Short mmCIF file of C-alpha atoms in Angstrom, two decimals:
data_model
loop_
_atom_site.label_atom_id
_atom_site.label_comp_id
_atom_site.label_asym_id
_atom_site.label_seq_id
_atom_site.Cartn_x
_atom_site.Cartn_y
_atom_site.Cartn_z
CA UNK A 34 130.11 9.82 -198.80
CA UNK A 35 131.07 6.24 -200.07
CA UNK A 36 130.26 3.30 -197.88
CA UNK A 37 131.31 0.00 -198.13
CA UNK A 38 128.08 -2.74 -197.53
CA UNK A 39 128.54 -6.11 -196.19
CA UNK A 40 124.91 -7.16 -197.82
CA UNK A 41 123.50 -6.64 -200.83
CA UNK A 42 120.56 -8.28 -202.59
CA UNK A 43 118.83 -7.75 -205.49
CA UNK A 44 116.10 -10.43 -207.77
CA UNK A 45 115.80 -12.30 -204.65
CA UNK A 46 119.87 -13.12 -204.79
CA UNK A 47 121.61 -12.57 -201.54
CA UNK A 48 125.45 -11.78 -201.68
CA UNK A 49 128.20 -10.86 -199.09
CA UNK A 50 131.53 -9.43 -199.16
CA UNK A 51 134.21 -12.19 -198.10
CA UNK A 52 135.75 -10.13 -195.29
CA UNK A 53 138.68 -12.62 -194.71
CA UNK A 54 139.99 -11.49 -198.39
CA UNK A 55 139.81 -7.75 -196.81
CA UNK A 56 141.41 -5.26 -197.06
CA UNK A 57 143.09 -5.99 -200.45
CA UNK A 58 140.34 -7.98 -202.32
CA UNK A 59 137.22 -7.01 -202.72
CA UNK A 60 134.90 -10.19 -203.43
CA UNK A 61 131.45 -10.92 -203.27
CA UNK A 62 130.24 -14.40 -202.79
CA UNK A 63 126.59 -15.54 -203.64
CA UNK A 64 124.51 -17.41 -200.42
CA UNK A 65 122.09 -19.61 -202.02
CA UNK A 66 121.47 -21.67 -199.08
CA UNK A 67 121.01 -21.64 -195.36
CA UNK A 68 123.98 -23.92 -194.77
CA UNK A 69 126.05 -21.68 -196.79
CA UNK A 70 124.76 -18.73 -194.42
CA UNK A 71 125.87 -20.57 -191.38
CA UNK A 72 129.43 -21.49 -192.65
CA UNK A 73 129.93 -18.24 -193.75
CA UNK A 74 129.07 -17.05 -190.15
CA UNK A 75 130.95 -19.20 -188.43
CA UNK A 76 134.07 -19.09 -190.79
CA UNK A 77 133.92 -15.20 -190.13
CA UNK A 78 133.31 -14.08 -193.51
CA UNK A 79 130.87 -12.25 -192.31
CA UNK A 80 130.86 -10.81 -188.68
CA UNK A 81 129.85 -7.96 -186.61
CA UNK A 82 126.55 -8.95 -184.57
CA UNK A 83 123.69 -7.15 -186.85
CA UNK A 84 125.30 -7.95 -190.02
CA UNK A 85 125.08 -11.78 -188.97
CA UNK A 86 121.67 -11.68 -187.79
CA UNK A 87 121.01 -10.02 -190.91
CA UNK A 88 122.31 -12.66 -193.14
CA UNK A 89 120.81 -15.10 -191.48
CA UNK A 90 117.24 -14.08 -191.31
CA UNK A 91 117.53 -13.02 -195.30
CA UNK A 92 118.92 -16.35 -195.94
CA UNK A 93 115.94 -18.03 -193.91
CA UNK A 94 113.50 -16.12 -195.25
CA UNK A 95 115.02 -17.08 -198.89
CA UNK A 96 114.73 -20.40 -198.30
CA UNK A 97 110.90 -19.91 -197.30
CA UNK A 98 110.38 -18.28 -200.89
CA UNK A 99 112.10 -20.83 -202.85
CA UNK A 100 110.21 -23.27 -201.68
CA UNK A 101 106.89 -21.32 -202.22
CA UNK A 102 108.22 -20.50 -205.65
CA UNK A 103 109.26 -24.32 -206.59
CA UNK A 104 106.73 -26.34 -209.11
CA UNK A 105 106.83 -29.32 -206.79
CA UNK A 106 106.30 -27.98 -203.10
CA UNK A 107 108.55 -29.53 -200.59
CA UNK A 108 107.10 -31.80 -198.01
CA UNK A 109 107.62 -29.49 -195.40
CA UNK A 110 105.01 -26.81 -196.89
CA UNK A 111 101.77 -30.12 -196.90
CA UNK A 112 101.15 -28.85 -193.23
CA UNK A 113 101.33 -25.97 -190.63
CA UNK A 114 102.42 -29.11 -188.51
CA UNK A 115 105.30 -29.82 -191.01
CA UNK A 116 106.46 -26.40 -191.73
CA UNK A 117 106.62 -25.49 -187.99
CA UNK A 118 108.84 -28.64 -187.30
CA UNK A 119 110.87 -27.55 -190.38
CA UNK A 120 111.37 -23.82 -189.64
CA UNK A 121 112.31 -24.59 -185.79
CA UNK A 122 114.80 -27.02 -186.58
CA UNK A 123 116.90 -24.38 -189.47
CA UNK A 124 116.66 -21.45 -186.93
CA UNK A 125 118.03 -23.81 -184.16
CA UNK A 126 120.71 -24.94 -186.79
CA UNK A 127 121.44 -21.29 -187.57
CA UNK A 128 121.52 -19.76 -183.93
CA UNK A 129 124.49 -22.09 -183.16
CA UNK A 130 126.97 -20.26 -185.72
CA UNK A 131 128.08 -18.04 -183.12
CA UNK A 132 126.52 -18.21 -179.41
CA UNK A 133 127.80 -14.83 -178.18
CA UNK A 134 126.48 -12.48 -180.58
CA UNK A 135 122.53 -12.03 -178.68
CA UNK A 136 121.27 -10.28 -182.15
CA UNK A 137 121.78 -13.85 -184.18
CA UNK A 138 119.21 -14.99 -181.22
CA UNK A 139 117.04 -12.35 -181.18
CA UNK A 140 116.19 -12.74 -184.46
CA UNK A 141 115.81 -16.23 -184.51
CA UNK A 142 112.87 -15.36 -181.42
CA UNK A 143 111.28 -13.32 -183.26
CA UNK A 144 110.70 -15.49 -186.37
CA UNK A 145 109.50 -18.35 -183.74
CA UNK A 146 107.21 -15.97 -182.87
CA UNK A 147 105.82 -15.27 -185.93
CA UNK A 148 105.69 -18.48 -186.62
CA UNK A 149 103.47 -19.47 -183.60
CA UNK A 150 101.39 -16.21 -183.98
CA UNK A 151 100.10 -16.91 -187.37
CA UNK A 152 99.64 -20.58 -186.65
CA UNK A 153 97.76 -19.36 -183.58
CA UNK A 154 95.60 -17.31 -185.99
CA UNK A 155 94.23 -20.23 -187.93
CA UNK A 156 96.48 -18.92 -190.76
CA UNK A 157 97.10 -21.49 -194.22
CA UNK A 158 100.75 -22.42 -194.71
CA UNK A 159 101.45 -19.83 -197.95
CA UNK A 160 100.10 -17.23 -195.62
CA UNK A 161 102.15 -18.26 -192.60
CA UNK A 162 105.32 -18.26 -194.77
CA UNK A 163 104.33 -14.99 -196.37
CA UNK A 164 104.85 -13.59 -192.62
CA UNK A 165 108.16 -15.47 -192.09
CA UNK A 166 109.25 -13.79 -195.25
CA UNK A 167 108.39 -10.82 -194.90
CA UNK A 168 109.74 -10.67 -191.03
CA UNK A 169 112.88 -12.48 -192.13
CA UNK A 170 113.12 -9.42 -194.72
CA UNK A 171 112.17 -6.79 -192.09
CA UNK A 172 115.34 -7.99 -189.66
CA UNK A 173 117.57 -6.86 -192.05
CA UNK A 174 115.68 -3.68 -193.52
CA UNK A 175 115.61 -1.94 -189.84
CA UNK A 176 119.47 -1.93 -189.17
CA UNK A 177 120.26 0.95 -191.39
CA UNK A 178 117.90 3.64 -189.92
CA UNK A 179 118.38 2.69 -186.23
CA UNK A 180 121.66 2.80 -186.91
CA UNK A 181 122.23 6.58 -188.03
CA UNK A 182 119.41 7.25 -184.97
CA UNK A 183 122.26 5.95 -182.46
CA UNK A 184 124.73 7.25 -183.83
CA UNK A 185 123.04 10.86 -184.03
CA UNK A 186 122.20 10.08 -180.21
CA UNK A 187 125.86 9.02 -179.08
CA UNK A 188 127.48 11.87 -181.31
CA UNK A 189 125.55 14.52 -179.89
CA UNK A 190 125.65 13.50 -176.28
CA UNK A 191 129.38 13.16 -176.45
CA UNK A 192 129.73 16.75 -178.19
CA UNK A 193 127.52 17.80 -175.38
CA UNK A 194 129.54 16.66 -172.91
CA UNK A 195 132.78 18.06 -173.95
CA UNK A 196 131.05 21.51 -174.25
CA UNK A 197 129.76 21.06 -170.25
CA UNK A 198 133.06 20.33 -169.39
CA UNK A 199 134.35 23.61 -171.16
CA UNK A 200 135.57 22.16 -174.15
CA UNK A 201 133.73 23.17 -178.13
CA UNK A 202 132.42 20.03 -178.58
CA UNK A 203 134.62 20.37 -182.25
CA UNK A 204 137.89 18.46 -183.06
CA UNK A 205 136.76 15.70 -180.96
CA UNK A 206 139.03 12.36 -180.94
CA UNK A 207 137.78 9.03 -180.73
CA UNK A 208 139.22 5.90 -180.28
CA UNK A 209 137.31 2.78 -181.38
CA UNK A 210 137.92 -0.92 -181.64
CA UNK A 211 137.21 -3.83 -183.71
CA UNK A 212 135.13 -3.14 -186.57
CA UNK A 213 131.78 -1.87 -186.12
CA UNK A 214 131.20 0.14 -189.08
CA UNK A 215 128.77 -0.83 -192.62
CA UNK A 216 130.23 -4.18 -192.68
CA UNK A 217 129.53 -5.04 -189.41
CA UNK A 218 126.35 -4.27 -189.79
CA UNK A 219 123.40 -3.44 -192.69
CA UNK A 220 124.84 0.02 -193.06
CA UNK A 221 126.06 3.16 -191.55
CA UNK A 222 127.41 0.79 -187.91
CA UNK A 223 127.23 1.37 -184.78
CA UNK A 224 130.25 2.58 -182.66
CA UNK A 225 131.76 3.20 -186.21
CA UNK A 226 128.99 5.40 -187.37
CA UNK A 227 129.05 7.06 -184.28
CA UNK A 228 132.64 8.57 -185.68
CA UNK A 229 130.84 8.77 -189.19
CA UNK A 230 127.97 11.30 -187.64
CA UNK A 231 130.92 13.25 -185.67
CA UNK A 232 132.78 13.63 -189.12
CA UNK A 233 130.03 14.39 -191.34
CA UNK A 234 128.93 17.13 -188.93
CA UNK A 235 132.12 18.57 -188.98
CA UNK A 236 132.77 17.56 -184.79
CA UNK A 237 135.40 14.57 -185.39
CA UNK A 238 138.79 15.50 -184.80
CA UNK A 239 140.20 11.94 -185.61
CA UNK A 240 139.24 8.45 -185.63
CA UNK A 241 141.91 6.48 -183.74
CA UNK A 242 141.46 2.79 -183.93
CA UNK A 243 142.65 -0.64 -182.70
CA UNK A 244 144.68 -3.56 -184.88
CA UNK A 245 142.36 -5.77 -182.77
CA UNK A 246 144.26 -9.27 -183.09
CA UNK A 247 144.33 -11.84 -183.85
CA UNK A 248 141.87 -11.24 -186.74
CA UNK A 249 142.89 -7.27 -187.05
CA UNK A 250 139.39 -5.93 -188.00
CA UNK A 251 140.63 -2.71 -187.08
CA UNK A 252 143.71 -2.75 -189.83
CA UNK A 253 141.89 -4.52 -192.44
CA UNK A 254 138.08 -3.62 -192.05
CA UNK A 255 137.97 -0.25 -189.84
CA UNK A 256 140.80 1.02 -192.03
CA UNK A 257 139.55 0.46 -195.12
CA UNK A 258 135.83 2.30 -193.80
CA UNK A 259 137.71 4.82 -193.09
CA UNK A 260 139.91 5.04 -196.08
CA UNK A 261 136.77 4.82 -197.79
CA UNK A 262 134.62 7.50 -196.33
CA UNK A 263 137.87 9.90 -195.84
CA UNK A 264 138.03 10.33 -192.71
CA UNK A 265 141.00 11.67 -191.05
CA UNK A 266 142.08 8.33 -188.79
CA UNK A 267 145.29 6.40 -186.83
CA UNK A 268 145.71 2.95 -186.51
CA UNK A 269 147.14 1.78 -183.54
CA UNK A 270 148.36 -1.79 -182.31
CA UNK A 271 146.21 -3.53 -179.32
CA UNK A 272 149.10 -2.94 -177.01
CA UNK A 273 149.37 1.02 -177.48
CA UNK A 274 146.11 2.60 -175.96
CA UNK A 275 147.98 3.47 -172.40
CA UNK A 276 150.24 4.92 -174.72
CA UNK A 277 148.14 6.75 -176.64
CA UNK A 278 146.17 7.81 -173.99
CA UNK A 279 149.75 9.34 -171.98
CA UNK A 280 150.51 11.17 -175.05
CA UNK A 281 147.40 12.43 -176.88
CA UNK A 282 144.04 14.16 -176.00
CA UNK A 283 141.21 11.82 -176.58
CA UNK A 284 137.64 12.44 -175.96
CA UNK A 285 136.38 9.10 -175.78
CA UNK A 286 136.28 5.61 -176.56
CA UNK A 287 133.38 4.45 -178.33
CA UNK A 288 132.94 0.45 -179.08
CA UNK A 289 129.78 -2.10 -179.97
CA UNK A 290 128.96 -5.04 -177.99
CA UNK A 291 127.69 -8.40 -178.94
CA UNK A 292 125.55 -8.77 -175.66
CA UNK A 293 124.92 -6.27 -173.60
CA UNK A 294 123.64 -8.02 -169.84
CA UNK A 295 120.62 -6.41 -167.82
CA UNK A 296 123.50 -4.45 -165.35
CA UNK A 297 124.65 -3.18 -168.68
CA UNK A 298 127.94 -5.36 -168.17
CA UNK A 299 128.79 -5.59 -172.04
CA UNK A 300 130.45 -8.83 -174.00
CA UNK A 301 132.41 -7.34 -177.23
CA UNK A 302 135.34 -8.54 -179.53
CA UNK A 303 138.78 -8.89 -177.67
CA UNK A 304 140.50 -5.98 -176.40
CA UNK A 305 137.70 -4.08 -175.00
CA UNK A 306 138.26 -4.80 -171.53
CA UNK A 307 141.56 -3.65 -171.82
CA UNK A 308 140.74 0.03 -173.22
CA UNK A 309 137.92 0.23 -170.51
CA UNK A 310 140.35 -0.23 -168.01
CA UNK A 311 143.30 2.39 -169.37
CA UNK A 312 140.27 4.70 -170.50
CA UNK A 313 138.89 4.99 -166.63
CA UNK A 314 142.94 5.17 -165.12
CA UNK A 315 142.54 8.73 -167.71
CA UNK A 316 139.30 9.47 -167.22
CA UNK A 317 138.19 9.24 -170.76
CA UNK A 318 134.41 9.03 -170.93
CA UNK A 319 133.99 4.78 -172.61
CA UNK A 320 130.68 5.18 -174.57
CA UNK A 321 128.95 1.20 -175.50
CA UNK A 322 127.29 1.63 -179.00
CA UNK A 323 124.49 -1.07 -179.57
CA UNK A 324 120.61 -1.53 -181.16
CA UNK A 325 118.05 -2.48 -178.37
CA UNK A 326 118.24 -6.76 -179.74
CA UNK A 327 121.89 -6.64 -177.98
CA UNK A 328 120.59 -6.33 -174.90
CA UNK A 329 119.93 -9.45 -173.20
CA UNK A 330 117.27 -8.63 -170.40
CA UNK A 331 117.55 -12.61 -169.47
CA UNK A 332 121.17 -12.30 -168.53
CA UNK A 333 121.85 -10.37 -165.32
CA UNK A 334 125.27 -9.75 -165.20
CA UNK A 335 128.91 -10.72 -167.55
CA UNK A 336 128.71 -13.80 -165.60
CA UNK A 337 126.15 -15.54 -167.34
CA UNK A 338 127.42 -14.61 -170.85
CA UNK A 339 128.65 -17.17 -172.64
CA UNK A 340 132.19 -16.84 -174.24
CA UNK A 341 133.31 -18.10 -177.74
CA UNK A 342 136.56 -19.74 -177.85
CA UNK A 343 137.94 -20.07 -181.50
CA UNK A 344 140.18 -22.04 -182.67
CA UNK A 345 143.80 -21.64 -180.91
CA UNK A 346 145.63 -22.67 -184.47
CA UNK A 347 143.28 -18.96 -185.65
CA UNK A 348 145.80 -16.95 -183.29
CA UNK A 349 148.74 -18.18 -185.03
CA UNK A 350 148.29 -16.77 -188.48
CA UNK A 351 147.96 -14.00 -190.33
CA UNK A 352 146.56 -13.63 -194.01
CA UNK A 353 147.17 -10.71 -195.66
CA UNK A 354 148.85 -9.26 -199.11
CA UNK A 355 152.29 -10.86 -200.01
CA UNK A 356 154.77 -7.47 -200.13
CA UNK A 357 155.88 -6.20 -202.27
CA UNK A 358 152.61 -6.62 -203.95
CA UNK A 359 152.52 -9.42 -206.68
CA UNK A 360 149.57 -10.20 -209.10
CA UNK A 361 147.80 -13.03 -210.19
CA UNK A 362 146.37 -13.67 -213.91
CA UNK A 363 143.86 -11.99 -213.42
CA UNK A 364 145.36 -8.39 -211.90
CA UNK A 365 144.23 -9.48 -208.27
CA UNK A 366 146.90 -8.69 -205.36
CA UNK A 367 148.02 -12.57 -204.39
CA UNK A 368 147.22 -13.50 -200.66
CA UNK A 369 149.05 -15.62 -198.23
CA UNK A 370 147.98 -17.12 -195.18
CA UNK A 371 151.75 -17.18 -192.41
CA UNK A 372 152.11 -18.76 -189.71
CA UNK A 373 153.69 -16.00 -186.64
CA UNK A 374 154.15 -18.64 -183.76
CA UNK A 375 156.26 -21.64 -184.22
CA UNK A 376 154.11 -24.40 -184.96
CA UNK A 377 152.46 -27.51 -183.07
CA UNK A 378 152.62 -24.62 -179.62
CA UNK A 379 150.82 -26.18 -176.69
CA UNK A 380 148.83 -23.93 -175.09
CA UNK A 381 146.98 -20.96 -176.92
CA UNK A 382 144.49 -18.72 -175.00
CA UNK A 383 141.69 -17.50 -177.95
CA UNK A 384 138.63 -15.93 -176.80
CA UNK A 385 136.79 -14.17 -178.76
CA UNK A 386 135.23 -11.83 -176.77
CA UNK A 387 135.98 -10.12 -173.31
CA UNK A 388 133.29 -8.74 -170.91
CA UNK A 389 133.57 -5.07 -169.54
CA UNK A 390 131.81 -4.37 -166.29
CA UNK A 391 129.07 -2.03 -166.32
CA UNK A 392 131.38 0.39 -163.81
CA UNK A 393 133.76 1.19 -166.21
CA UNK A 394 131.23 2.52 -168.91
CA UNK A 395 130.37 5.88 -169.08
CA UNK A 396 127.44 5.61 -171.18
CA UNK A 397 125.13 2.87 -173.43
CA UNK A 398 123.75 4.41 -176.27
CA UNK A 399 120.73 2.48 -178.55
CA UNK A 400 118.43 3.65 -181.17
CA UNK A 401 116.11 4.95 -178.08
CA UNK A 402 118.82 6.98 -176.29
CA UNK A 403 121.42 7.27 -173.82
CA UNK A 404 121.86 5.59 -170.30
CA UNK A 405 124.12 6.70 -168.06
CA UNK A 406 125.36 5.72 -164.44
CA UNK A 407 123.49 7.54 -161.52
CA UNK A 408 126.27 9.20 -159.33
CA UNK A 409 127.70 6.22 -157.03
CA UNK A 410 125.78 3.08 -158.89
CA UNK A 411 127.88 0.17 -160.63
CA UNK A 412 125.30 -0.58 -162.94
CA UNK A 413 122.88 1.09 -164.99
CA UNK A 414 118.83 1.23 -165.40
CA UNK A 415 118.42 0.57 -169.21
CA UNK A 416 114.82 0.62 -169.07
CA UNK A 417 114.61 4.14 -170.62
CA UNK A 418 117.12 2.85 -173.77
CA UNK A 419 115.04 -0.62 -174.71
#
C-alpha cells in the first residue's frame, strides 16, 4: 500500500513535502539550514506534532555534522563550553516555532540532555556531537514503528469493543479530523493509521473525515492519504458531524493531540472539541491517538496549555487549484491564494487548537497501550500508557 512521506533524506540531504501546495502539487523543498527548518514550521509547510519534531531534530543534528565535516571548524566546536552555549541557544530558537505542539519540546529536552550527559562524562567535543547526532537522528527514526504499535493497539481495542457490545467488530466507521496520517508524522500516523490498520485488516468500514478549516487538512492532506492508500472514505465539512452522526452508524471518532495534560485533557487542531461534544450527545466511543512525548506530565489539566493563535488574515483565505484546472509551462496545475471574507474585517477569532476535557474521551491510546476512564472518574490514570 502506497504512502505518502512528509520526510525524506538521503546523503545527509534533508527534504520535505511543501504541504501548503497540497493536494494538487506535489513539491519537495530541500532544508539546508536550521532557520529554514523553523520557517518551514512555523509557515505550516510542515505540521502535524511528530513530523515537526522530526524535522527539527534532523535539521539540528545536520547542522552538528556540517560543522564536524567543514575544513575550518566553527568557533563553536574550540570548546565543550562553546558548543553547549551554541546548541542551547538553536534548540531554544527552534522550540519557539510552534509552542503547542509538546513533541517539538520534548525533543528539544532530550537533546539538552544529551548534551549535559556527555559533557558530564568528561566526553571531547567530536564525541559529544557524535551523541547529538546520532540522538537528533534517533528522534526521527522511532516515529514509524511506534506508530503502527498504536495504531495496532487502538484498532484492536476498538474492534474489541464493538464485538462486546454485540456488534462483528468488521465494517467499522470512523470519523477522524485534521490530518494525522504519514505527513503528519515520520510514517504510517497516528489517529490516521489507526484507520490504515482497520483497513488493511479488512475491519474498516469507512474513513469519514473533517474539512478542518481554515487550513482544510482534512480535504487537502487526509484526502489525498486516503486517495492514496485506497481506502474507501467521506469528506465532510466542520459543521456536519451532528449531522452525520443523526444519519449514519459510526463506531468512533478517532483524532491526535498535540499535548495531551496529566488528567488526559487533550489540546488538538480546531474542531476537536466540537466532535467530542456531538460524539458523547450519541454515545460514540472518542478514541485520542498519540506517542508517549505528547503527554505533558508537567501540565495538570487543559488549563495550563498554552494556545496558538495564528494569524486572523490566515482565516480569510483559501489556496487551492484555480477550476477548471489551468496549467502552467511547465504542466503544473496553477494555484491561487482568494480571499472568502471581505477584506480589512475587524475582529477574527483564529486558534489553532481547542482543548477537549478528559470526560468526554473514551479512550487514550500510545505506543504502550490503552487508558481508559474507571467507571464514574473525569480523568484518567495514564501511568500504565507512558
Amino acid at each position: 500500500m502506497h504512502m505518502l512521506t512528509s520526510i525524506r533524506t538521503s546523503n545527509g540531504k534533508i527534504e520535505i513535502i511543501d504541504q501548503l501546495l497540497l493536494p494538487h502539487t506535489t513539491k519537495y523543498v530541500e532544508i539546508t539550514s536550521i532557520e529554514q527548518a523553523y520557517d518551514a514550521i512555523k509557515d505550516m509547510k510542515i505540521r502535524g506534532a511528530p513530523a515537526i519534531a522530526s524535522l527539527a531534530s534532523l535539521a539540528f543534528a545536520a547542522y552538528i555534522q556540517t560543522g564536524l565535516d567543514s575544513a575550518q571548524p566553527p568557533a563553536f566546536l574550540l570548546s565543550p563550553e562553546s558548543l553547549s552555549a551554541q546548541v542551547i541557544q538553536k534548540l531554544d530558537y527552534l522550540s519557539g516555532a510552534r509552542p503547542t505542539a509538546v513533541n517539538l519540546g520534548a525533543a528539544i529536552r532530550r537533546l539538552k540532555a544529551v548534551l549535559q550527559s556527555s559533557i558530564d562524562a568528561g566526553k571531547s567535543v567530536p564525541l559529544i556531537a557524535a551523541d547529538l547526532i546520532s540522538e537528533g537522528k534517533l528522534i526521527a527514526d522511532e516515529d514509524f514503528d511506534r506508530n503502527k504499535r498504536m495504531a495496532e493497539h487502538g484498532g484492536e481495542w476498538l474492534a474489541e469493543l464493538e464485538r462486546g457490545s454485540g456488534g462483528s467488530g468488521q465494517g467499522l466507521n470512523v470519523l477522524t479530523v485534521c490530518n494525522t496520517g504519514s505527513l503528519a508524522t515520520s510514517g504510517y500516523g497516528t489517529a490516521l493509521g489507526l484507520i490504515t490498520y482497520l483497513h488493511e485488516q479488512k475491519k474498516l468500514g469507512k474513513a469519514y473525515y473533517t474539512q478542518t478549516a481554515p487550513y482544510h487538512q482534512g480535504s487537502r492532506l487526509t484526502a489525498l492519504e486516503l486517495k492514496t492508500m485506497q481506502v474507501p472514505s467521506v469528506m465532510i465539512c466542520d459543521t456536519m458531524v451532528g449531522s452525520l452522526f443523526q444519519h449514519h452508524k459510526i463506531h468512533a471518532v478517532a483524532v491526535g493531540a498535540d499535548r495531551i495534560a496529566r488528567n488526559g485533557d487533550t489540546a488538538n487542531k480546531i474542531g476537536t472539541y466540537n466532535a467530542a461534544v456531538l460524539a458523547a450527545r450519541h454515545k460514540i466511543p472518542f478514541i485520542v491517538v498519540a506517542s508517549i512525548s505528547t503527554v505533558d506530565l508537567d501540565t495538570p489539566d487543559g488549563s495550563s496549555i498554552p494556545i496558538e493563535h495564528r494569524k486572523p488574515l490566515e482565516a480569510c483565505l483559501v489556496r487551492g487549484a484555480v477550476h477548471p484546472f489551468e496549467f502552467d509551462v511547465e504542466g503544473k496545475v496553477r494555484q491561487e491564494t482568494v480571499m472568502i471574507t471581505p477584506s480589512g474585517l475587524e475582529g477574527i477569532y483564529n486558534p489553532s487548537f481547542d482543548v477537549t476535557p478528559a470526560e468526554l474521551i473514551t479512550a487514550i491510546v500510545t505506543e504502550k497501550g490503552v487508558a481508559t476512564r474507571k467507571e464514574g472518574e473525569t480523568s484518567f490514570d495514564l501511568s500504565g500508557v507512558v
